[in-house]
Tab-separated table of C-alpha atoms in Angstrom:
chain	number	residue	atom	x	y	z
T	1	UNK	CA	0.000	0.000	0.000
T	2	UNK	CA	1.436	3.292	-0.875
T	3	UNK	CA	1.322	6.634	1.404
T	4	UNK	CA	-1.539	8.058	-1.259
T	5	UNK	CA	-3.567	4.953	-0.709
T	6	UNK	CA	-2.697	4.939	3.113
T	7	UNK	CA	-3.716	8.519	3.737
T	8	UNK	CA	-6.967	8.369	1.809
T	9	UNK	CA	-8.240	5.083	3.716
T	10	UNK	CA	-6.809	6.239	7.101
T	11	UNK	CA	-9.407	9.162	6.526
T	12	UNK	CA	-12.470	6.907	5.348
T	13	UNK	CA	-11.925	4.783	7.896
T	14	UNK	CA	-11.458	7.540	10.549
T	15	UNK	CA	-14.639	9.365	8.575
T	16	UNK	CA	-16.787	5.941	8.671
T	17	UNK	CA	-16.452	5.249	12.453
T	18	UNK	CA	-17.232	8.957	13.372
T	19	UNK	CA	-20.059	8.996	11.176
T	20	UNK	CA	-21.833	5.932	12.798
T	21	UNK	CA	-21.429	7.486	16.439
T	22	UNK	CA	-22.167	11.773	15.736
T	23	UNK	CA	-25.201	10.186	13.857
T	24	UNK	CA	-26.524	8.187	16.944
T	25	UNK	CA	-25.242	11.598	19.173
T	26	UNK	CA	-27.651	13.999	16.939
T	27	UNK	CA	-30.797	12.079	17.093
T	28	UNK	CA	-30.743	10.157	20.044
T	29	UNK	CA	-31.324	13.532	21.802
T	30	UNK	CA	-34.639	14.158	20.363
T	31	UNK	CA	-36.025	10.242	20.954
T	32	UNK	CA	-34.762	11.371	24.944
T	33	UNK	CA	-37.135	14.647	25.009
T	34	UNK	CA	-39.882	13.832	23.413
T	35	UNK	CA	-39.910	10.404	26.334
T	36	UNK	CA	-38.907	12.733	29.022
T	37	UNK	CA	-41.663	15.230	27.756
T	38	UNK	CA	-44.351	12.145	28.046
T	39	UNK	CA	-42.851	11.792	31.566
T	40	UNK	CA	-43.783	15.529	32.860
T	41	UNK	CA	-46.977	15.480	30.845
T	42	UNK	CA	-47.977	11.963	32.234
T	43	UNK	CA	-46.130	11.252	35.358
T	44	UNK	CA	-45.869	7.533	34.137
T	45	UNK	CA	-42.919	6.329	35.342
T	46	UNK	CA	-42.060	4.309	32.727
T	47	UNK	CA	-41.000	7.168	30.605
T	48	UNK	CA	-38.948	8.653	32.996
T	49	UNK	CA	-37.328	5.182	32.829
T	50	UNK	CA	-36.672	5.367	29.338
T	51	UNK	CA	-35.554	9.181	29.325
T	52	UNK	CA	-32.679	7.868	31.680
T	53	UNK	CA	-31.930	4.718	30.039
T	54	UNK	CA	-31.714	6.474	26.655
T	55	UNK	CA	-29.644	9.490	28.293
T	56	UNK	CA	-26.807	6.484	29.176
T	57	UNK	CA	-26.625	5.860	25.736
T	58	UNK	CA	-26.598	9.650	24.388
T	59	UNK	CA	-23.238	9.883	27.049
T	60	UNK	CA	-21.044	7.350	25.604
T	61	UNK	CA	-22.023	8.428	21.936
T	62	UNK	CA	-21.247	11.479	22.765
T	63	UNK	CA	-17.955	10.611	24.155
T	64	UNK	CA	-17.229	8.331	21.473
T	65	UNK	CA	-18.072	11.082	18.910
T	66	UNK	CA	-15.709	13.440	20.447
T	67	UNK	CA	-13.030	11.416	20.180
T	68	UNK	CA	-12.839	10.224	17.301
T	69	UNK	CA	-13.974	14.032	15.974
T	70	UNK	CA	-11.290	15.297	17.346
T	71	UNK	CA	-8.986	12.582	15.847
T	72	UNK	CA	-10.525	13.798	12.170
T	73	UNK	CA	-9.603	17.195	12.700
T	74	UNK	CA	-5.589	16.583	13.652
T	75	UNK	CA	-6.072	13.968	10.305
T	76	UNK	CA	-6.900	16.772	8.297
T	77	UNK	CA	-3.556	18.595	8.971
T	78	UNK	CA	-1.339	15.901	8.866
T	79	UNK	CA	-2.484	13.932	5.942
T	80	UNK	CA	-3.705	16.999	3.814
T	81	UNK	CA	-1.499	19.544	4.983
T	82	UNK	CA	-1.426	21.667	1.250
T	83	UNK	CA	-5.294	21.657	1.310
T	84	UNK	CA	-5.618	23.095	4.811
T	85	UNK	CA	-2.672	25.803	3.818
T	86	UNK	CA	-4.867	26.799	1.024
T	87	UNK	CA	-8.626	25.810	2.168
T	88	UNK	CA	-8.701	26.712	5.841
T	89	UNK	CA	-8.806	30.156	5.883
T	90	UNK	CA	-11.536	29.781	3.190
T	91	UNK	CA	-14.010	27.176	4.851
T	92	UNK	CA	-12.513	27.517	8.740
T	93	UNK	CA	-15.345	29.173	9.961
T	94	UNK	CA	-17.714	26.215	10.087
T	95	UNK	CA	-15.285	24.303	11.957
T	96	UNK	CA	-14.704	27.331	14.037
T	97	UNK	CA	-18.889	27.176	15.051
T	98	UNK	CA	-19.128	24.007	15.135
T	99	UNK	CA	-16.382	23.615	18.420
T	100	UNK	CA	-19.295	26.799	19.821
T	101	UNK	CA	-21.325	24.359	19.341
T	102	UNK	CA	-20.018	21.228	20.651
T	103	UNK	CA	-19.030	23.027	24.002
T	104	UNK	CA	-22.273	24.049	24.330
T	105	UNK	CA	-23.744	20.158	23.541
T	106	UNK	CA	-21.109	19.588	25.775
T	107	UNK	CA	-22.432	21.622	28.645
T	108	UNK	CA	-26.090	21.125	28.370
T	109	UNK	CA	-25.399	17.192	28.289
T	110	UNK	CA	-23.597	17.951	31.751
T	111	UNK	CA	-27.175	19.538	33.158
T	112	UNK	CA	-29.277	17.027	31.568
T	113	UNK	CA	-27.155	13.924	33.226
T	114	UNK	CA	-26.538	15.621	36.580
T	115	UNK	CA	-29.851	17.737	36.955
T	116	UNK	CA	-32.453	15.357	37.748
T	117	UNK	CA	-34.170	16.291	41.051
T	118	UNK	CA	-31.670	19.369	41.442
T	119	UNK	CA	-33.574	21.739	38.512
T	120	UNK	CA	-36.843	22.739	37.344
T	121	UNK	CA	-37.942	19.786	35.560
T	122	UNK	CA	-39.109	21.716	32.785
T	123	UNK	CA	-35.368	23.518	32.658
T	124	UNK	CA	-34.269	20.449	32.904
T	125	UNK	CA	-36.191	19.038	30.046
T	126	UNK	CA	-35.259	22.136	28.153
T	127	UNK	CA	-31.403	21.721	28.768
T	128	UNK	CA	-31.915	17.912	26.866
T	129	UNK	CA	-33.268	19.889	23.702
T	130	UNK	CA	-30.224	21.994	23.700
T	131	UNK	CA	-28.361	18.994	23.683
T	132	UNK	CA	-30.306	17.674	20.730
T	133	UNK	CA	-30.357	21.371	18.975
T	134	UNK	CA	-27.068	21.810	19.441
T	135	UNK	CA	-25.453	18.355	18.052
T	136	UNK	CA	-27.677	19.107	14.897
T	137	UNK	CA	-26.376	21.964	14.451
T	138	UNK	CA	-23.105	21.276	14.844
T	139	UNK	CA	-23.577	18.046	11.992
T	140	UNK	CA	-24.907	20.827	9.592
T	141	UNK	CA	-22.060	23.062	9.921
T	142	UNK	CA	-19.791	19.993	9.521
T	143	UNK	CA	-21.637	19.166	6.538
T	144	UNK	CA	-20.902	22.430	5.335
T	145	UNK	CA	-17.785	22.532	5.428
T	146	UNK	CA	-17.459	18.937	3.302
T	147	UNK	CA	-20.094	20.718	0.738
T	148	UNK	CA	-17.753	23.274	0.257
T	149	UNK	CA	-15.172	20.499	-1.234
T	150	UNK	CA	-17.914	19.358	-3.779
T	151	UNK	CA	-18.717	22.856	-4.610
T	152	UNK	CA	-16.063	25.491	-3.944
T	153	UNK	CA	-17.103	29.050	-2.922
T	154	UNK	CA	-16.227	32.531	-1.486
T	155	UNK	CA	-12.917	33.236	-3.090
T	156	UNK	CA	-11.310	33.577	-6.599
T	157	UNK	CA	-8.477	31.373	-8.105
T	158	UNK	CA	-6.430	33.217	-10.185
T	159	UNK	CA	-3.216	31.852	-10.911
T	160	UNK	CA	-2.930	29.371	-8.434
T	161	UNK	CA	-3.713	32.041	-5.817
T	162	UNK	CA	-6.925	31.984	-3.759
T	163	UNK	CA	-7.587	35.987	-3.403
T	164	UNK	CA	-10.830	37.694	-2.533
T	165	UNK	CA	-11.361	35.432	0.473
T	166	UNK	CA	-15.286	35.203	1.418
T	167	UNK	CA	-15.603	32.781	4.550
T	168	UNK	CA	-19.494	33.527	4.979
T	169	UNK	CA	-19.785	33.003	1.450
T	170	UNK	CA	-17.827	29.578	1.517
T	171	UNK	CA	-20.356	28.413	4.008
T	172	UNK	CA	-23.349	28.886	2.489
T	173	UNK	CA	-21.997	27.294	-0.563
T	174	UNK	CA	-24.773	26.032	-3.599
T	175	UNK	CA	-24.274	22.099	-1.757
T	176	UNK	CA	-25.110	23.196	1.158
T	177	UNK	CA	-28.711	23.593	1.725
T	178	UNK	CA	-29.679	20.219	0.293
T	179	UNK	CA	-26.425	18.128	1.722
T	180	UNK	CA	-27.018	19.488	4.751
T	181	UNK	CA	-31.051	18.275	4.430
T	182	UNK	CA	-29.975	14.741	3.327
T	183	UNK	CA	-27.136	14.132	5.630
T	184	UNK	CA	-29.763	14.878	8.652
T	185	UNK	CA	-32.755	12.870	7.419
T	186	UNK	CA	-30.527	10.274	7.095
T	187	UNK	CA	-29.253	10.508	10.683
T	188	UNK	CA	-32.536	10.157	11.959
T	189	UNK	CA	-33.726	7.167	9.650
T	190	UNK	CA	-30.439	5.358	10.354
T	191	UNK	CA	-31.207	6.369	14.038
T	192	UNK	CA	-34.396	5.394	14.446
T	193	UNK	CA	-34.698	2.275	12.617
T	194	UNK	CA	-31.349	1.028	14.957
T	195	UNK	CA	-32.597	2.015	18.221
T	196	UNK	CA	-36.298	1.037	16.667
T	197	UNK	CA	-34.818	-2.661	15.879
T	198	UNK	CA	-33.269	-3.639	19.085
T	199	UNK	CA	-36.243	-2.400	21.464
T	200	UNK	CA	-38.456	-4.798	18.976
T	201	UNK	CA	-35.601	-7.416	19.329
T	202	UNK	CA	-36.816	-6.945	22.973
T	203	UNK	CA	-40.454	-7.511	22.762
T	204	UNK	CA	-39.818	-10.309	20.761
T	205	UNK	CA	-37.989	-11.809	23.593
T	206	UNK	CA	-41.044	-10.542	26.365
T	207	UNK	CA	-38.051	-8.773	28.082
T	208	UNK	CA	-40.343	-5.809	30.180
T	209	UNK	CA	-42.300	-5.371	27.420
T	210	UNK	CA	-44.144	-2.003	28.203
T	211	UNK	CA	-41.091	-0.429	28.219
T	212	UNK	CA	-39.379	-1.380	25.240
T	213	UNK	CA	-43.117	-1.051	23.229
T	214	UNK	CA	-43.240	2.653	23.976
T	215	UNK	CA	-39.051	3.057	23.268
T	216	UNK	CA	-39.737	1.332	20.268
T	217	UNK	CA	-42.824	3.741	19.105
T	218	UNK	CA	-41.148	6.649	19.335
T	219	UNK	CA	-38.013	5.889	17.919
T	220	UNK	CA	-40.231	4.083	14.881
T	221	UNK	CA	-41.762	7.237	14.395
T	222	UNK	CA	-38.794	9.396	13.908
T	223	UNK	CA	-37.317	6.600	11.346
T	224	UNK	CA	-40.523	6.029	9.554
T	225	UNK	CA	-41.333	9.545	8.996
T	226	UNK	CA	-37.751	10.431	7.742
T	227	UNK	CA	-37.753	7.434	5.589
T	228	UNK	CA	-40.638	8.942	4.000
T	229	UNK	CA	-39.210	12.062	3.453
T	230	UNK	CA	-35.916	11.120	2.480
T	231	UNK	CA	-36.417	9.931	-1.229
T	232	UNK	CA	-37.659	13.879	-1.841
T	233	UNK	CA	-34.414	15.038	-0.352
T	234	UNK	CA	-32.858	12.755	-2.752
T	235	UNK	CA	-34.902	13.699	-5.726
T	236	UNK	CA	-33.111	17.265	-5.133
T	237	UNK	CA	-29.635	16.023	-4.496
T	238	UNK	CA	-29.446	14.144	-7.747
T	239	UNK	CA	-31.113	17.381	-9.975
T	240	UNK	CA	-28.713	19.671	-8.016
T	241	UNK	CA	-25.546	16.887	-8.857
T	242	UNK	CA	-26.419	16.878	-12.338
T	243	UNK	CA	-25.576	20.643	-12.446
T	244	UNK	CA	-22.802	20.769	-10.365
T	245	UNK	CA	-20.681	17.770	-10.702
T	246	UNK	CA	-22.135	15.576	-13.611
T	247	UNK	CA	-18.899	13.413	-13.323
T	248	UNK	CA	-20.124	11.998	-10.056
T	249	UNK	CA	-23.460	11.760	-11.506
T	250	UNK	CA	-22.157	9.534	-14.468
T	251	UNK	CA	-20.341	7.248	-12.180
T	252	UNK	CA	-23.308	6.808	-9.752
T	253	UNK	CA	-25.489	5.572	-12.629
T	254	UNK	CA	-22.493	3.937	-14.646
T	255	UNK	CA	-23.575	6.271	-17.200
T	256	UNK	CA	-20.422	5.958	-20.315
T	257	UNK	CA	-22.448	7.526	-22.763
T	258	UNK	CA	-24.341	10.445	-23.558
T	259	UNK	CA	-27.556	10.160	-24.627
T	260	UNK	CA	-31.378	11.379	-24.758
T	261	UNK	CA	-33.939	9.992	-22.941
T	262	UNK	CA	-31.432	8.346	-20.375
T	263	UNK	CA	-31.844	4.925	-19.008
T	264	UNK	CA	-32.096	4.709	-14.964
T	265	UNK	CA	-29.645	1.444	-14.383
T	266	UNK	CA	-30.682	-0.622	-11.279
T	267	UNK	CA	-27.640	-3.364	-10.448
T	268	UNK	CA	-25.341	-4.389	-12.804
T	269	UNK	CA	-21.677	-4.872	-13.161
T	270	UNK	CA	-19.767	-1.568	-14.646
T	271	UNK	CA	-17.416	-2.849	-17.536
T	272	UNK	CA	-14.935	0.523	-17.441
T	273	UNK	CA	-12.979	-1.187	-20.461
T	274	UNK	CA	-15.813	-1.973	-22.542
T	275	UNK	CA	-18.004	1.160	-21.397
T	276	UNK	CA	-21.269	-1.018	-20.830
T	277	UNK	CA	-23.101	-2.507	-17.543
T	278	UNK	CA	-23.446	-5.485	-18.046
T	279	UNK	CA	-26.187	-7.824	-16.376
T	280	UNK	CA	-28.562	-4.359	-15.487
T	281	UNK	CA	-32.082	-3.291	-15.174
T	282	UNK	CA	-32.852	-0.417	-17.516
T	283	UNK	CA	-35.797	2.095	-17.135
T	284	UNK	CA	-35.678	4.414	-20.398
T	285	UNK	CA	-35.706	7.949	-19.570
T	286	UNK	CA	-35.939	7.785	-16.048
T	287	UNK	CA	-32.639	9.320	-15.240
T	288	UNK	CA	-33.356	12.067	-17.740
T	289	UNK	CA	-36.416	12.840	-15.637
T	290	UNK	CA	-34.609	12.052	-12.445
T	291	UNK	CA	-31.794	14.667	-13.396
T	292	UNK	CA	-33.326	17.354	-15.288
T	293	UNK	CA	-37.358	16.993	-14.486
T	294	UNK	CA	-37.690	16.093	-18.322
T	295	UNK	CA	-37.883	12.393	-20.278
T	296	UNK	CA	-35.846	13.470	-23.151
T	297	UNK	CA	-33.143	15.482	-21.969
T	298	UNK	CA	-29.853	14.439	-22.603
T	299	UNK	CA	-27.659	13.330	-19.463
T	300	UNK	CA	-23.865	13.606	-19.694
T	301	UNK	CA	-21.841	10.642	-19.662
T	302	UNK	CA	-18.530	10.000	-18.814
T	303	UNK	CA	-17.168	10.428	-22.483
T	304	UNK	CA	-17.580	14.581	-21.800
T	305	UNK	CA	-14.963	13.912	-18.635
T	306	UNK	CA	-11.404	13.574	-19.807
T	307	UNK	CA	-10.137	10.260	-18.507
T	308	UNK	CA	-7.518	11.788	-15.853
T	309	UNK	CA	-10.810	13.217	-14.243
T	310	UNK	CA	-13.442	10.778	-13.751
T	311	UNK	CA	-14.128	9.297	-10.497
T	312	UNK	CA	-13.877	5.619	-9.826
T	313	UNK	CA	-17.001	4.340	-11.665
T	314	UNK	CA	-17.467	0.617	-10.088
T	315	UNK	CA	-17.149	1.613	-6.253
T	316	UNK	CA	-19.447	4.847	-6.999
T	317	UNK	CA	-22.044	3.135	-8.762
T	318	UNK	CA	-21.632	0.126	-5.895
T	319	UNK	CA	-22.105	2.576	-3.402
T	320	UNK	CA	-25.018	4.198	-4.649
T	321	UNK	CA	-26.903	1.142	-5.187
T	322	UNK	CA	-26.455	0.436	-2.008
T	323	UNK	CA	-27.833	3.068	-0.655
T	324	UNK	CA	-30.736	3.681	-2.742
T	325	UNK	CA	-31.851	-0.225	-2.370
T	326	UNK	CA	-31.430	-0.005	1.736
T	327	UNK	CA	-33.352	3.431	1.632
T	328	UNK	CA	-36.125	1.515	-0.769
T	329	UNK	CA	-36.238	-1.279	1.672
T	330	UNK	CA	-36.927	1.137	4.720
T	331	UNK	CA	-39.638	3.589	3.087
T	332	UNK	CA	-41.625	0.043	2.493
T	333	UNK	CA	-41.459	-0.871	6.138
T	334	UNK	CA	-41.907	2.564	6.841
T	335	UNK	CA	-45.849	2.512	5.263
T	336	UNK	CA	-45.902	-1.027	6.356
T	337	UNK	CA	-45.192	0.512	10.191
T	338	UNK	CA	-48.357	2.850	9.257
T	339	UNK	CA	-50.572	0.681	8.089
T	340	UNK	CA	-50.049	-1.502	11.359
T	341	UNK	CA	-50.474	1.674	13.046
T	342	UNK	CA	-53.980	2.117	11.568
T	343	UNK	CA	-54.686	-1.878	12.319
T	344	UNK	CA	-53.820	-2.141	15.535
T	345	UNK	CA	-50.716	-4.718	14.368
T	346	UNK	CA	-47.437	-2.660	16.798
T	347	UNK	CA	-47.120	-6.418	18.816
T	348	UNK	CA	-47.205	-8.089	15.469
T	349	UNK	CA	-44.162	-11.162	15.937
T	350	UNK	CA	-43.552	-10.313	12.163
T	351	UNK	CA	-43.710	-6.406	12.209
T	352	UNK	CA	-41.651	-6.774	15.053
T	353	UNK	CA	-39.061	-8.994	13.402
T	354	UNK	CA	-38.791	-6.950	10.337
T	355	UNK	CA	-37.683	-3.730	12.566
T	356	UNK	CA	-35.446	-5.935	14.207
T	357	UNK	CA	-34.025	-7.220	10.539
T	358	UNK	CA	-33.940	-3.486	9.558
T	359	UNK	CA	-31.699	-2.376	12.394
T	360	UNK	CA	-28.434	-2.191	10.548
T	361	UNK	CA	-29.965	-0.931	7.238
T	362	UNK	CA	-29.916	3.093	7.732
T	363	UNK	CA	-26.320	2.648	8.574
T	364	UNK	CA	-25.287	1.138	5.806
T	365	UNK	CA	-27.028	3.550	3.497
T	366	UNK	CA	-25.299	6.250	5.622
T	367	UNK	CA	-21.658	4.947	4.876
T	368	UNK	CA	-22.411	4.231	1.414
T	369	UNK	CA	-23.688	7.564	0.724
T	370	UNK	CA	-20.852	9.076	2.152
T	371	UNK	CA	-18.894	6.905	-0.083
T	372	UNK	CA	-20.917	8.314	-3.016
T	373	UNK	CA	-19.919	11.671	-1.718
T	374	UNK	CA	-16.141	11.240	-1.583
T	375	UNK	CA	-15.166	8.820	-4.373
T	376	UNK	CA	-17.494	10.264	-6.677
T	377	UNK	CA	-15.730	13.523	-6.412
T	378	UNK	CA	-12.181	12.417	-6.927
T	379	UNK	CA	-9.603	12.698	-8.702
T	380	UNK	CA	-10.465	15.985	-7.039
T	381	UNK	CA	-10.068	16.936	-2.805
T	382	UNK	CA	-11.707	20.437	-4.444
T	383	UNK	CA	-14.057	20.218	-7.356
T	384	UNK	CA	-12.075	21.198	-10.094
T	385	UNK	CA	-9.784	23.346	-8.268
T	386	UNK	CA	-6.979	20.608	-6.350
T	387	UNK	CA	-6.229	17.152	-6.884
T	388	UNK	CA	-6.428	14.976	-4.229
T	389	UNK	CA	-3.017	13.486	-5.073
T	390	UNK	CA	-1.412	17.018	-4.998
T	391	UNK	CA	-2.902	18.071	-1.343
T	392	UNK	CA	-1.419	14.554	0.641
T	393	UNK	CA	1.505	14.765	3.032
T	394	UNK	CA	4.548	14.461	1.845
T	395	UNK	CA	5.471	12.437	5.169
T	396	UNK	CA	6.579	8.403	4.481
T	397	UNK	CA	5.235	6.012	6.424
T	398	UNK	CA	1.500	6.822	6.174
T	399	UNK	CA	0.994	3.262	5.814
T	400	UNK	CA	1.836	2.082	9.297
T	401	UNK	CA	-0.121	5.182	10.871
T	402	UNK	CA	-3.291	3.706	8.860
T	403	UNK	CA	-2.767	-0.176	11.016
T	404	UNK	CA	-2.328	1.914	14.070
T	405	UNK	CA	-5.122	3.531	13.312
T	406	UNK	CA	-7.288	0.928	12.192
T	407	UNK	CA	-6.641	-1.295	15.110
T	408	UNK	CA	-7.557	1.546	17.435
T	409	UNK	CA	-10.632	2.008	15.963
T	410	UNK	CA	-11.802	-1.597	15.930
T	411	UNK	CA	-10.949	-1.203	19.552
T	412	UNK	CA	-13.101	1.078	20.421
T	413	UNK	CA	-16.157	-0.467	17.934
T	414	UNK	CA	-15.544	-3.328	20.497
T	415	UNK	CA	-15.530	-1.475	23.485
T	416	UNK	CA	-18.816	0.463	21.908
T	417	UNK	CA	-20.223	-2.172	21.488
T	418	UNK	CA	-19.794	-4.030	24.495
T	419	UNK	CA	-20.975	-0.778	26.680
T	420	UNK	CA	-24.250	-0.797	25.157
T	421	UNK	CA	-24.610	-4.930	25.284
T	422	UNK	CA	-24.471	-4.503	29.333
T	423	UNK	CA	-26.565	-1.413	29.102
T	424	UNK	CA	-29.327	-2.829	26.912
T	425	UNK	CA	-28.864	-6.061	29.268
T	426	UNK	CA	-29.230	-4.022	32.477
T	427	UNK	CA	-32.366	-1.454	31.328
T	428	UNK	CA	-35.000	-3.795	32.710
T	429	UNK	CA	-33.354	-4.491	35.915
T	430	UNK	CA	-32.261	-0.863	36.376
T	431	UNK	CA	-35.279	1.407	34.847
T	432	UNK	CA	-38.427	-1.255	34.555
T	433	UNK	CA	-41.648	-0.522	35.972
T	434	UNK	CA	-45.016	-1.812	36.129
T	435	UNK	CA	-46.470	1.457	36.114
């Protein structure tokens, strides 16, 4: 493995661990006020219960998150030390809020897990929203910041100079808005089908079943409801890609050729030698309307893109498959989750066992999105202005930071993992009540 290769997959691999936990430390918030809202509405201890047992689980995401944030921000100046000589001072601000708001996350958490019986309990409550409020907002202003890599803003390269430096203009870049949309209902689908699938594991196994049925409804409903609203989001993200980076575009549909009335692909196997998919479903015209509202209009295909700048067209279109078949999969048991809501069918065995099939699935449309959203931009670290290759360290020995670094991080999935086991294990003995 060379230091290119070692550098790039020290960062995805750095990138898909701290996407799994800041996705869980966004939402997971929300699922704990809107339970610990039922509580001071309703008195019923049982939400209380959950509020707490939930609140365990927002702490060591959060500390998890931190971590392994803070790990991706010394990565970006050591690995890609040309782009941050050139790109911080364009797109630092974001970063810059986004530490505002983690301290503050950081603070309010603090109340939240300390404050019980000592505040207000409707302060209280209101310093677990700020915790959910403020981890959102600090994802969208992280979000912005990668947006402005896919499309550059708020300066002018002349020369090989950036001049005429704009940082609020560099935020609120065109990718923004509608990355920023799509990265969030996807935290909260991933989110809710996860924590959705392993209270329904629970009723399955009649383990204190009132209190994993109403955990499980209100996570369902944040999941199901995103779910739904998700394919819209993505509707917008793939007219807004066809404008802005039709190279990525080409390689998520394995798209070699220009053409009218374009053919949506669904599966296959990308031939980049032959320029052909072999083995694929084809629905004429559908990515014409997908990408430009309109049957016939031609789509570009990878034959405009000189060769030395397309993206990698097999784990793109891979990727993107991926994610639109798990997101597919999840709007279907989302209506199926609200059709047993109208029928009474919530203690179903087989609505049950679905969720608990499902739990995984958000997640893995969240990592293969993101891998949609970083290979399909390459050869390029920003769009058509720097080459990934040109922005890397010059350091040696990338290669060996990338094992240490990969067995750290398995490390702590292990340790993550084994936290929540005994705290999933220990909710019904700690927090269960027959109220």
């Amino acid at each position: 493995m060379d230091d290119f290769l070692a550098a790039r997959s020290q960062m995805a691999l750095s990138l898909g661990f701290h996407i799994i936990f800041s996705c869980i430390g966004m939402v997971m918030p929300f699922f704990m006020a809107v339970s610990h809202f039922y509580w001071l509405r309703t008195g019923r201890p049982v939400f209380r219960n959950i509020t707490k047992a939930w609140s365990k689980g927002v702490a060591i995401f959060f500390a998890t998150g931190a971590v392994s944030g803070t790990v991706l921000s010394f990565e970006l100046g050591l690995l890609w030390p040309t782009f941050m000589q050139h790109a911080g001072p364009i797109f630092g601000m974001p970063f810059s809020l986004e530490g505002t708001a983690f301290f503050i996350e950081a603070i309010a958490l603090g109340f939240f897990l300390y404050g019980w019986d000592r505040f207000h309990p409707w302060f209280h409550w209101a310093t677990g929203v700020v915790v959910g409020i403020s981890g959102l907002v600090s994802g969208i202003l992280v979000v912005s910041a990668n947006a402005w890599m896919n499309s550059p803003a708020g300066f002018d390269y002349v020369d090989g100079k950036y001049l005429n430096i704009d940082p609020i203009a560099a935020m609120f870049n065109d990718a923004w808005p509608l990355q920023a949309l799509h990265m969030c209902l996807a935290a909260f689908v991933a989110t809710g089908f996860a924590v959705a699938g392993v209270h329904a594991l629970m009723i399955r196994r009649g383990q204190y079943v009132d209190f994993h049925s109403k955990a499980f409804r209100i996570a369902a409903v944040f999941g199901t409801v995103a779910a739904v609203l998700q394919p819209l989001s993505g509707d917008l993200s793939a007219k807004d890609i066809a404008k802005r980076q039709p190279a990525k575009l080409a390689a998520m549909e394995a798209h070699f050729h220009t053409e009218k009335r374009a053919s949506l692909i669904v599966g296959g196997l990308p031939d980049e030698d032959a320029q052909e998919v072999k083995y694929a479903i084809r629905l004429p015209g559908m990515l014409s309307f997908l990408a430009h509202g309109d049957f016939d209009k031609p789509v570009a295909g990878l034959d405009t893109i000189p060769k030395e700048n397309q993206p990698p067209v097999a784990p793109t279109h891979f990727a993107f498959q991926i994610m639109v078949g798990a997101g597919m999969l999840l709007l279907g048991l989302s209506f199926l989750y609200f059709l047993a809501l109208w029928k009474g069918w919530l203690q179903r065995r087989w609505l049950l066992g679905l969720f608990t099939l499902a739990t995984p699935l958000g997640f893995i449309a969240v990592e293969a999105g993101w891998t949609v959203t970083e290979v399909g931009r390459q050869p390029w670290i920003i769009h058509n202005i720097m080459r990934t290759a040109d922005a890397v360290t010059p350091m040696p020995g990338i290669r060996y930071s990338f094992y240490l670094f990969t067995g750290v991080y398995l490390s702590l999935a292990v340790v993550v993992v084994f936290m929540l086991y005994r705290q999933i294990r220990m909710v019904g003995k700690l927090y269960h009540t027959n109220a």
